[in-house]
C-alpha cells in the first residue's frame, strides 16, 4: 500500500504473509530514491534541449483533437471505454512482430494516422507519457517514486504508408529521444516554435501487469477487487492497455471541450483503423476510410445540400454583391499567403471594385473581353477573378508553373 499525507513523506507498507520472503523489501532497500535522483542529476540537460529542439524544428501547426463544444462551460471530466476484439488484437500483434516493433508503437501509429486524417496533414505531434525509468537508471524497477514525464512524439504520415511503416517511424522517433526523456515538459515546450500550444492531449500505453507482479513478489497474496480513479491534466487523453488477450482503451475527455457524440465517433474511428491491420497485405493509408455509411452520407450529401433558388438573370457578381449587403463584416476570404490573411465581404468587394476600375480604364476590359490570369492559387487570384467579372469581362486561368 502506498500513501502520502500532506505533512508526511511517501511511505510504503508491505503486508508479508507468515513465512513469506523478504526479497521484495530487500530490493526496495537496495534501490533508494536518492540513488535515482543522483543519477538524474548527472544527465546532460543541454544535450536534451538540443535534441528536442532539432526534433521539433519547423513544427508550427498543433495537431490536437479538434474542439467541438463552444467555450464557456465548466470542466466536466468523463471516460469512454471500449475493447478491441481478440482477433483484431491478434492482428495488431502480428503487425508488431513482423515489423520488429512493440504493440505500443502500433497503437501509437493508429493514433498518428487518425490525427493526420483529422488535420489533413502529414506532420503530427502528440504527447506520450513515459515511465522516466530508463534501463541504465539505478534501481529502475524497484525504486519507489514517480518519475513519469510527457514528451512530444513527432511522426510523418504519408498517404502511401501502411500502419506498419508508421509504427516503425513511431518506434524510431521514440528511441532517438529515449536518452533525453528526463527533460521536463515545460523545458521541451520552450524549445518548440509552438511553445505551450505544442500539446493539448496525451497518449498512454500501460504495460505493467501489476496483478501478476504482486503475485510473484508476494507469494500467497491474492489481489481481489480493485478500483482506481485518474484524471488527466488535458482536455483529452487516450489510454491503452493489453489484458486477457485484448487491447482495452479508455478515452478520457472534458465534456466542456469535446462532446460525448464526438468521442463516440472517435472510438469507432480507432476501431476502424485497428481492424485494417487484419488485411493481408496491409492497405495504404489513402485507402482507409474513417467514415461509416451514415457519416459518409452526412459529409458528402447532407453537408453539400446547398441548392437554393436564384433569379434567372443573376450572375456571380450579383450573388456576391447580395452577400456583401447581408453580411458585410463576415469573413469571405482567408489565405495564409498574404499579410492580410482574412478579408471580409465588404473589404474584398471594395478591392475587387478598385481593380475592376483600373482594368476598364487602363486595359480596355469590357463585355466579351477575355482576360488571362496568370497567378498561383492565392487570395490575389480570387480578388483578380472577381475584378475581371465585375468589369464585365471573362477570365482565363493560366498556370504559372507551366512553360510558356
GROMACS .gro file of C-alpha atoms in nm:
model
  404
    1UNK     CA    1   0.000   0.000   0.000
    2UNK     CA    2   0.131   0.346  -0.090
    3UNK     CA    3   0.003   0.653   0.088
    4UNK     CA    4   0.101   1.012   0.135
    5UNK     CA    5  -0.031   1.271   0.379
    6UNK     CA    6   0.016   1.648   0.340
    7UNK     CA    7   0.270   1.660   0.623
    8UNK     CA    8   0.449   1.326   0.587
    9UNK     CA    9   0.671   1.178   0.317
   10UNK     CA   10   0.566   0.890   0.095
   11UNK     CA   11   0.557   0.565   0.287
   12UNK     CA   12   0.542   0.203   0.181
   13UNK     CA   13   0.363  -0.063   0.384
   14UNK     CA   14   0.413  -0.419   0.262
   15UNK     CA   15   0.197  -0.694   0.414
   16UNK     CA   16   0.410  -1.009   0.430
   17UNK     CA   17   0.234  -1.342   0.470
   18UNK     CA   18   0.353  -1.572   0.750
   19UNK     CA   19   0.677  -1.736   0.647
   20UNK     CA   20   0.697  -1.516   0.337
   21UNK     CA   21   1.018  -1.400   0.173
   22UNK     CA   22   1.171  -1.059   0.235
   23UNK     CA   23   1.306  -1.042  -0.122
   24UNK     CA   24   1.079  -0.754  -0.216
   25UNK     CA   25   1.181  -0.541   0.082
   26UNK     CA   26   1.545  -0.619   0.016
   27UNK     CA   27   1.510  -0.497  -0.341
   28UNK     CA   28   1.341  -0.177  -0.227
   29UNK     CA   29   1.608  -0.106   0.036
   30UNK     CA   30   1.880  -0.170  -0.224
   31UNK     CA   31   1.722   0.091  -0.458
   32UNK     CA   32   1.688   0.411  -0.254
   33UNK     CA   33   1.530   0.715  -0.417
   34UNK     CA   34   1.847   0.915  -0.357
   35UNK     CA   35   2.039   0.690  -0.597
   36UNK     CA   36   1.790   0.754  -0.877
   37UNK     CA   37   1.784   1.128  -0.810
   38UNK     CA   38   2.163   1.135  -0.808
   39UNK     CA   39   2.167   0.959  -1.143
   40UNK     CA   40   1.917   1.210  -1.286
   41UNK     CA   41   2.139   1.499  -1.174
   42UNK     CA   42   2.419   1.369  -1.399
   43UNK     CA   43   2.207   1.388  -1.717
   44UNK     CA   44   2.315   1.634  -1.986
   45UNK     CA   45   2.030   1.886  -1.986
   46UNK     CA   46   2.178   2.097  -2.268
   47UNK     CA   47   2.208   1.791  -2.493
   48UNK     CA   48   1.843   1.706  -2.419
   49UNK     CA   49   1.733   2.058  -2.509
   50UNK     CA   50   1.923   2.041  -2.837
   51UNK     CA   51   1.775   1.701  -2.919
   52UNK     CA   52   1.416   1.817  -2.871
   53UNK     CA   53   1.481   2.147  -3.050
   54UNK     CA   54   1.603   1.953  -3.353
   55UNK     CA   55   1.314   1.705  -3.335
   56UNK     CA   56   1.057   1.988  -3.326
   57UNK     CA   57   1.224   2.218  -3.578
   58UNK     CA   58   0.968   2.358  -3.823
   59UNK     CA   59   0.672   2.232  -3.621
   60UNK     CA   60   0.436   2.529  -3.647
   61UNK     CA   61   0.088   2.374  -3.653
   62UNK     CA   62  -0.060   2.195  -3.348
   63UNK     CA   63  -0.235   1.866  -3.420
   64UNK     CA   64  -0.458   1.813  -3.122
   65UNK     CA   65  -0.809   1.679  -3.110
   66UNK     CA   66  -1.037   1.946  -3.263
   67UNK     CA   67  -1.276   2.113  -3.018
   68UNK     CA   68  -1.646   2.071  -3.096
   69UNK     CA   69  -1.809   2.235  -2.790
   70UNK     CA   70  -1.841   2.612  -2.758
   71UNK     CA   71  -1.617   2.764  -2.485
   72UNK     CA   72  -1.767   2.871  -2.155
   73UNK     CA   73  -1.875   2.553  -1.978
   74UNK     CA   74  -1.734   2.419  -1.651
   75UNK     CA   75  -1.484   2.135  -1.663
   76UNK     CA   76  -1.666   1.803  -1.692
   77UNK     CA   77  -1.425   1.504  -1.690
   78UNK     CA   78  -1.563   1.178  -1.832
   79UNK     CA   79  -1.435   0.844  -1.960
   80UNK     CA   80  -1.543   0.640  -2.262
   81UNK     CA   81  -1.418   0.280  -2.261
   82UNK     CA   82  -1.412   0.001  -2.516
   83UNK     CA   83  -1.207  -0.306  -2.604
   84UNK     CA   84  -1.085  -0.433  -2.938
   85UNK     CA   85  -1.195  -0.778  -3.046
   86UNK     CA   86  -0.949  -1.059  -2.976
   87UNK     CA   87  -0.885  -1.122  -3.346
   88UNK     CA   88  -0.818  -0.751  -3.404
   89UNK     CA   89  -0.572  -0.751  -3.114
   90UNK     CA   90  -0.402  -1.058  -3.261
   91UNK     CA   91  -0.373  -0.880  -3.597
   92UNK     CA   92  -0.209  -0.578  -3.430
   93UNK     CA   93   0.036  -0.807  -3.250
   94UNK     CA   94   0.115  -0.973  -3.582
   95UNK     CA   95   0.192  -0.633  -3.739
   96UNK     CA   96   0.418  -0.552  -3.443
   97UNK     CA   97   0.605  -0.883  -3.464
   98UNK     CA   98   0.654  -0.859  -3.841
   99UNK     CA   99   0.795  -0.507  -3.811
  100UNK     CA  100   1.010  -0.570  -3.506
  101UNK     CA  101   0.823  -0.305  -3.305
  102UNK     CA  102   0.614  -0.309  -2.989
  103UNK     CA  103   0.236  -0.329  -2.972
  104UNK     CA  104   0.253   0.015  -2.808
  105UNK     CA  105   0.422   0.155  -3.121
  106UNK     CA  106   0.148   0.007  -3.342
  107UNK     CA  107  -0.125   0.164  -3.126
  108UNK     CA  108   0.054   0.498  -3.139
  109UNK     CA  109   0.068   0.460  -3.517
  110UNK     CA  110  -0.312   0.416  -3.518
  111UNK     CA  111  -0.343   0.742  -3.327
  112UNK     CA  112  -0.098   0.923  -3.557
  113UNK     CA  113  -0.298   0.809  -3.861
  114UNK     CA  114  -0.618   0.949  -3.708
  115UNK     CA  115  -0.455   1.284  -3.627
  116UNK     CA  116  -0.318   1.307  -3.982
  117UNK     CA  117  -0.663   1.246  -4.129
  118UNK     CA  118  -0.838   1.483  -3.888
  119UNK     CA  119  -0.598   1.766  -3.972
  120UNK     CA  120  -0.529   1.670  -4.336
  121UNK     CA  121  -0.155   1.687  -4.275
  122UNK     CA  122   0.145   1.457  -4.295
  123UNK     CA  123   0.317   1.604  -3.987
  124UNK     CA  124   0.160   1.521  -3.650
  125UNK     CA  125   0.269   1.563  -3.288
  126UNK     CA  126   0.115   1.407  -2.979
  127UNK     CA  127   0.218   1.377  -2.616
  128UNK     CA  128   0.341   1.038  -2.493
  129UNK     CA  129   0.356   0.954  -2.123
  130UNK     CA  130   0.680   0.773  -2.041
  131UNK     CA  131   0.786   0.595  -1.724
  132UNK     CA  132   1.102   0.802  -1.680
  133UNK     CA  133   1.284   0.484  -1.574
  134UNK     CA  134   1.541   0.401  -1.844
  135UNK     CA  135   1.726   0.068  -1.808
  136UNK     CA  136   2.052   0.235  -1.701
  137UNK     CA  137   1.894   0.420  -1.407
  138UNK     CA  138   1.999   0.264  -1.075
  139UNK     CA  139   1.707   0.069  -0.926
  140UNK     CA  140   1.489   0.144  -1.227
  141UNK     CA  141   1.248  -0.139  -1.149
  142UNK     CA  142   1.236  -0.115  -0.770
  143UNK     CA  143   1.283   0.249  -0.667
  144UNK     CA  144   0.967   0.387  -0.504
  145UNK     CA  145   0.875   0.721  -0.660
  146UNK     CA  146   0.706   0.890  -0.953
  147UNK     CA  147   0.934   0.957  -1.249
  148UNK     CA  148   0.676   0.976  -1.528
  149UNK     CA  149   0.702   1.252  -1.784
  150UNK     CA  150   0.523   1.356  -2.102
  151UNK     CA  151   0.730   1.401  -2.416
  152UNK     CA  152   0.624   1.501  -2.768
  153UNK     CA  153   0.643   1.241  -3.044
  154UNK     CA  154   0.653   1.382  -3.396
  155UNK     CA  155   0.553   1.144  -3.675
  156UNK     CA  156   0.540   1.177  -4.053
  157UNK     CA  157   0.234   1.007  -4.205
  158UNK     CA  158   0.222   0.980  -4.584
  159UNK     CA  159  -0.071   0.858  -4.796
  160UNK     CA  160   0.126   0.562  -4.938
  161UNK     CA  161   0.241   0.446  -4.594
  162UNK     CA  162   0.088   0.148  -4.418
  163UNK     CA  163   0.020   0.104  -4.048
  164UNK     CA  164   0.342  -0.097  -4.024
  165UNK     CA  165   0.563   0.174  -4.177
  166UNK     CA  166   0.413   0.439  -3.948
  167UNK     CA  167   0.471   0.213  -3.646
  168UNK     CA  168   0.837   0.181  -3.747
  169UNK     CA  169   0.866   0.561  -3.761
  170UNK     CA  170   0.699   0.591  -3.419
  171UNK     CA  171   0.944   0.349  -3.259
  172UNK     CA  172   1.245   0.514  -3.426
  173UNK     CA  173   1.138   0.860  -3.303
  174UNK     CA  174   1.083   0.725  -2.953
  175UNK     CA  175   1.422   0.555  -2.937
  176UNK     CA  176   1.601   0.861  -3.078
  177UNK     CA  177   1.484   1.065  -2.777
  178UNK     CA  178   1.491   0.793  -2.512
  179UNK     CA  179   1.812   0.925  -2.353
  180UNK     CA  180   1.654   1.268  -2.312
  181UNK     CA  181   1.315   1.182  -2.163
  182UNK     CA  182   1.423   1.321  -1.826
  183UNK     CA  183   1.384   1.679  -1.956
  184UNK     CA  184   1.068   1.835  -1.804
  185UNK     CA  185   0.787   1.902  -2.049
  186UNK     CA  186   0.793   2.277  -1.980
  187UNK     CA  187   1.155   2.291  -2.095
  188UNK     CA  188   1.077   2.077  -2.400
  189UNK     CA  189   0.795   2.314  -2.497
  190UNK     CA  190   1.033   2.609  -2.464
  191UNK     CA  191   1.241   2.454  -2.746
  192UNK     CA  192   0.939   2.427  -2.977
  193UNK     CA  193   0.813   2.703  -3.210
  194UNK     CA  194   0.464   2.636  -3.066
  195UNK     CA  195   0.570   2.676  -2.701
  196UNK     CA  196   0.282   2.584  -2.469
  197UNK     CA  197   0.050   2.518  -2.766
  198UNK     CA  198   0.262   2.218  -2.869
  199UNK     CA  199   0.042   1.960  -2.691
  200UNK     CA  200  -0.322   1.954  -2.585
  201UNK     CA  201  -0.362   1.580  -2.528
  202UNK     CA  202  -0.165   1.273  -2.424
  203UNK     CA  203  -0.128   0.909  -2.531
  204UNK     CA  204  -0.062   0.648  -2.262
  205UNK     CA  205   0.023   0.280  -2.309
  206UNK     CA  206   0.001   0.087  -1.982
  207UNK     CA  207   0.227  -0.217  -1.988
  208UNK     CA  208   0.265  -0.302  -1.622
  209UNK     CA  209   0.095  -0.632  -1.523
  210UNK     CA  210   0.056  -0.524  -1.161
  211UNK     CA  211  -0.163  -0.817  -1.053
  212UNK     CA  212   0.093  -1.065  -1.183
  213UNK     CA  213   0.375  -0.863  -1.023
  214UNK     CA  214   0.212  -0.871  -0.681
  215UNK     CA  215   0.159  -1.246  -0.709
  216UNK     CA  216   0.524  -1.310  -0.798
  217UNK     CA  217   0.669  -1.075  -0.537
  218UNK     CA  218   0.435  -1.170  -0.255
  219UNK     CA  219   0.362  -1.542  -0.271
  220UNK     CA  220   0.031  -1.622  -0.107
  221UNK     CA  221  -0.111  -1.272  -0.155
  222UNK     CA  222  -0.411  -1.256  -0.388
  223UNK     CA  223  -0.542  -0.936  -0.543
  224UNK     CA  224  -0.918  -0.912  -0.510
  225UNK     CA  225  -1.147  -0.642  -0.643
  226UNK     CA  226  -0.977  -0.312  -0.718
  227UNK     CA  227  -1.083   0.030  -0.836
  228UNK     CA  228  -0.893   0.337  -0.941
  229UNK     CA  229  -0.966   0.689  -1.050
  230UNK     CA  230  -0.742   0.901  -1.265
  231UNK     CA  231  -0.782   1.244  -1.418
  232UNK     CA  232  -0.550   1.366  -1.692
  233UNK     CA  233  -0.427   1.727  -1.699
  234UNK     CA  234  -0.551   1.770  -2.057
  235UNK     CA  235  -0.894   1.801  -2.215
  236UNK     CA  236  -0.831   1.467  -2.386
  237UNK     CA  237  -0.620   1.158  -2.336
  238UNK     CA  238  -0.617   0.808  -2.482
  239UNK     CA  239  -0.504   0.525  -2.254
  240UNK     CA  240  -0.442   0.175  -2.396
  241UNK     CA  241  -0.362  -0.148  -2.212
  242UNK     CA  242  -0.324  -0.512  -2.315
  243UNK     CA  243  -0.506  -0.756  -2.086
  244UNK     CA  244  -0.661  -1.101  -2.130
  245UNK     CA  245  -0.567  -1.106  -2.499
  246UNK     CA  246  -0.746  -0.782  -2.590
  247UNK     CA  247  -0.649  -0.416  -2.618
  248UNK     CA  248  -0.858  -0.210  -2.376
  249UNK     CA  249  -0.895   0.162  -2.446
  250UNK     CA  250  -1.003   0.446  -2.220
  251UNK     CA  251  -1.078   0.785  -2.374
  252UNK     CA  252  -1.055   1.050  -2.102
  253UNK     CA  253  -1.220   1.373  -2.212
  254UNK     CA  254  -1.356   1.701  -2.082
  255UNK     CA  255  -1.718   1.721  -2.197
  256UNK     CA  256  -1.698   2.101  -2.187
  257UNK     CA  257  -1.446   2.077  -2.475
  258UNK     CA  258  -1.532   1.752  -2.657
  259UNK     CA  259  -1.888   1.625  -2.685
  260UNK     CA  260  -1.972   1.262  -2.597
  261UNK     CA  261  -2.102   1.220  -2.951
  262UNK     CA  262  -1.763   1.323  -3.097
  263UNK     CA  263  -1.579   1.090  -2.861
  264UNK     CA  264  -1.808   0.800  -2.956
  265UNK     CA  265  -1.731   0.867  -3.323
  266UNK     CA  266  -1.359   0.884  -3.243
  267UNK     CA  267  -1.379   0.545  -3.071
  268UNK     CA  268  -1.535   0.400  -3.387
  269UNK     CA  269  -1.254   0.554  -3.595
  270UNK     CA  270  -0.990   0.397  -3.370
  271UNK     CA  271  -1.153   0.056  -3.411
  272UNK     CA  272  -1.183   0.100  -3.787
  273UNK     CA  273  -0.811   0.175  -3.830
  274UNK     CA  274  -0.720  -0.114  -3.598
  275UNK     CA  275  -0.940  -0.351  -3.796
  276UNK     CA  276  -0.743  -0.265  -4.112
  277UNK     CA  277  -0.447  -0.447  -3.955
  278UNK     CA  278  -0.620  -0.777  -4.032
  279UNK     CA  279  -0.580  -0.721  -4.407
  280UNK     CA  280  -0.300  -0.902  -4.589
  281UNK     CA  281  -0.124  -0.717  -4.735
  282UNK     CA  282  -0.179  -0.405  -4.527
  283UNK     CA  283  -0.363  -0.138  -4.727
  284UNK     CA  284  -0.202   0.202  -4.792
  285UNK     CA  285  -0.339   0.472  -4.566
  286UNK     CA  286  -0.502   0.660  -4.853
  287UNK     CA  287  -0.730   0.357  -4.899
  288UNK     CA  288  -0.859   0.376  -4.541
  289UNK     CA  289  -1.192   0.545  -4.474
  290UNK     CA  290  -1.282   0.653  -4.123
  291UNK     CA  291  -1.646   0.707  -4.212
  292UNK     CA  292  -1.927   0.454  -4.190
  293UNK     CA  293  -2.217   0.473  -4.434
  294UNK     CA  294  -2.418   0.723  -4.225
  295UNK     CA  295  -2.118   0.952  -4.172
  296UNK     CA  296  -2.029   0.936  -4.540
  297UNK     CA  297  -2.384   1.034  -4.638
  298UNK     CA  298  -2.374   1.326  -4.395
  299UNK     CA  299  -2.040   1.461  -4.521
  300UNK     CA  300  -2.094   1.405  -4.893
  301UNK     CA  301  -2.468   1.462  -4.926
  302UNK     CA  302  -2.621   1.642  -4.628
  303UNK     CA  303  -2.346   1.899  -4.577
  304UNK     CA  304  -2.335   1.972  -4.950
  305UNK     CA  305  -2.709   2.022  -4.985
  306UNK     CA  306  -2.669   2.391  -5.069
  307UNK     CA  307  -2.910   2.432  -5.360
  308UNK     CA  308  -3.138   2.737  -5.340
  309UNK     CA  309  -3.337   2.933  -5.600
  310UNK     CA  310  -3.172   3.219  -5.792
  311UNK     CA  311  -3.316   3.472  -6.029
  312UNK     CA  312  -3.278   3.364  -6.391
  313UNK     CA  313  -3.076   3.677  -6.469
  314UNK     CA  314  -2.846   3.656  -6.163
  315UNK     CA  315  -2.471   3.650  -6.223
  316UNK     CA  316  -2.190   3.554  -5.988
  317UNK     CA  317  -2.121   3.923  -5.931
  318UNK     CA  318  -2.488   3.981  -5.838
  319UNK     CA  319  -2.480   3.694  -5.588
  320UNK     CA  320  -2.156   3.818  -5.431
  321UNK     CA  321  -2.284   4.176  -5.406
  322UNK     CA  322  -2.600   4.049  -5.234
  323UNK     CA  323  -2.385   3.861  -4.983
  324UNK     CA  324  -2.192   4.182  -4.915
  325UNK     CA  325  -2.516   4.360  -4.830
  326UNK     CA  326  -2.634   4.078  -4.599
  327UNK     CA  327  -2.310   4.018  -4.407
  328UNK     CA  328  -2.054   4.286  -4.493
  329UNK     CA  329  -1.826   4.205  -4.198
  330UNK     CA  330  -1.829   3.825  -4.229
  331UNK     CA  331  -1.505   3.662  -4.344
  332UNK     CA  332  -1.520   3.596  -4.717
  333UNK     CA  333  -1.158   3.503  -4.786
  334UNK     CA  334  -0.879   3.356  -4.580
  335UNK     CA  335  -0.538   3.268  -4.718
  336UNK     CA  336  -0.202   3.220  -4.549
  337UNK     CA  337  -0.011   3.365  -4.842
  338UNK     CA  338  -0.095   3.726  -4.760
  339UNK     CA  339  -0.025   3.952  -4.466
  340UNK     CA  340  -0.393   4.046  -4.477
  341UNK     CA  341  -0.484   3.686  -4.413
  342UNK     CA  342  -0.858   3.740  -4.362
  343UNK     CA  343  -1.079   3.967  -4.570
  344UNK     CA  344  -1.444   4.043  -4.506
  345UNK     CA  345  -1.702   4.051  -4.784
  346UNK     CA  346  -1.702   4.430  -4.770
  347UNK     CA  347  -1.321   4.463  -4.791
  348UNK     CA  348  -1.290   4.204  -5.068
  349UNK     CA  349  -1.566   4.374  -5.268
  350UNK     CA  350  -1.402   4.717  -5.236
  351UNK     CA  351  -1.063   4.585  -5.350
  352UNK     CA  352  -1.217   4.397  -5.643
  353UNK     CA  353  -1.409   4.710  -5.745
  354UNK     CA  354  -1.093   4.921  -5.738
  355UNK     CA  355  -0.907   4.670  -5.955
  356UNK     CA  356  -1.204   4.644  -6.194
  357UNK     CA  357  -1.195   5.022  -6.249
  358UNK     CA  358  -0.822   5.001  -6.334
  359UNK     CA  359  -0.887   4.715  -6.577
  360UNK     CA  360  -1.157   4.913  -6.759
  361UNK     CA  361  -0.958   5.238  -6.760
  362UNK     CA  362  -0.606   5.114  -6.839
  363UNK     CA  363  -0.653   4.779  -7.011
  364UNK     CA  364  -0.979   4.803  -7.202
  365UNK     CA  365  -1.172   4.545  -7.001
  366UNK     CA  366  -1.538   4.528  -7.104
  367UNK     CA  367  -1.812   4.286  -7.201
  368UNK     CA  368  -1.693   3.990  -7.411
  369UNK     CA  369  -1.323   4.066  -7.348
  370UNK     CA  370  -1.123   3.761  -7.236
  371UNK     CA  371  -0.856   3.835  -6.974
  372UNK     CA  372  -0.589   3.586  -6.872
  373UNK     CA  373  -0.498   3.549  -6.504
  374UNK     CA  374  -0.152   3.400  -6.455
  375UNK     CA  375  -0.130   3.366  -6.078
  376UNK     CA  376  -0.084   3.078  -5.833
  377UNK     CA  377  -0.375   2.977  -5.608
  378UNK     CA  378  -0.391   3.268  -5.368
  379UNK     CA  379  -0.603   3.547  -5.226
  380UNK     CA  380  -0.476   3.769  -5.507
  381UNK     CA  381  -0.614   3.523  -5.766
  382UNK     CA  382  -0.963   3.531  -5.610
  383UNK     CA  383  -0.952   3.911  -5.591
  384UNK     CA  384  -0.844   3.939  -5.956
  385UNK     CA  385  -1.105   3.689  -6.077
  386UNK     CA  386  -1.382   3.886  -5.907
  387UNK     CA  387  -1.246   4.211  -6.050
  388UNK     CA  388  -1.247   4.073  -6.408
  389UNK     CA  389  -1.607   3.956  -6.371
  390UNK     CA  390  -1.707   4.290  -6.220
  391UNK     CA  391  -1.551   4.473  -6.516
  392UNK     CA  392  -1.783   4.278  -6.749
  393UNK     CA  393  -1.514   4.055  -6.897
  394UNK     CA  394  -1.440   3.684  -6.874
  395UNK     CA  395  -1.128   3.531  -6.721
  396UNK     CA  396  -0.898   3.255  -6.840
  397UNK     CA  397  -0.688   3.097  -6.561
  398UNK     CA  398  -0.327   3.028  -6.665
  399UNK     CA  399  -0.096   2.802  -6.463
  400UNK     CA  400   0.229   2.993  -6.394
  401UNK     CA  401   0.414   2.663  -6.338
  402UNK     CA  402   0.364   2.554  -6.700
  403UNK     CA  403   0.621   2.652  -6.968
  404UNK     CA  404   0.529   2.949  -7.183
   0.00000   0.00000   0.00000
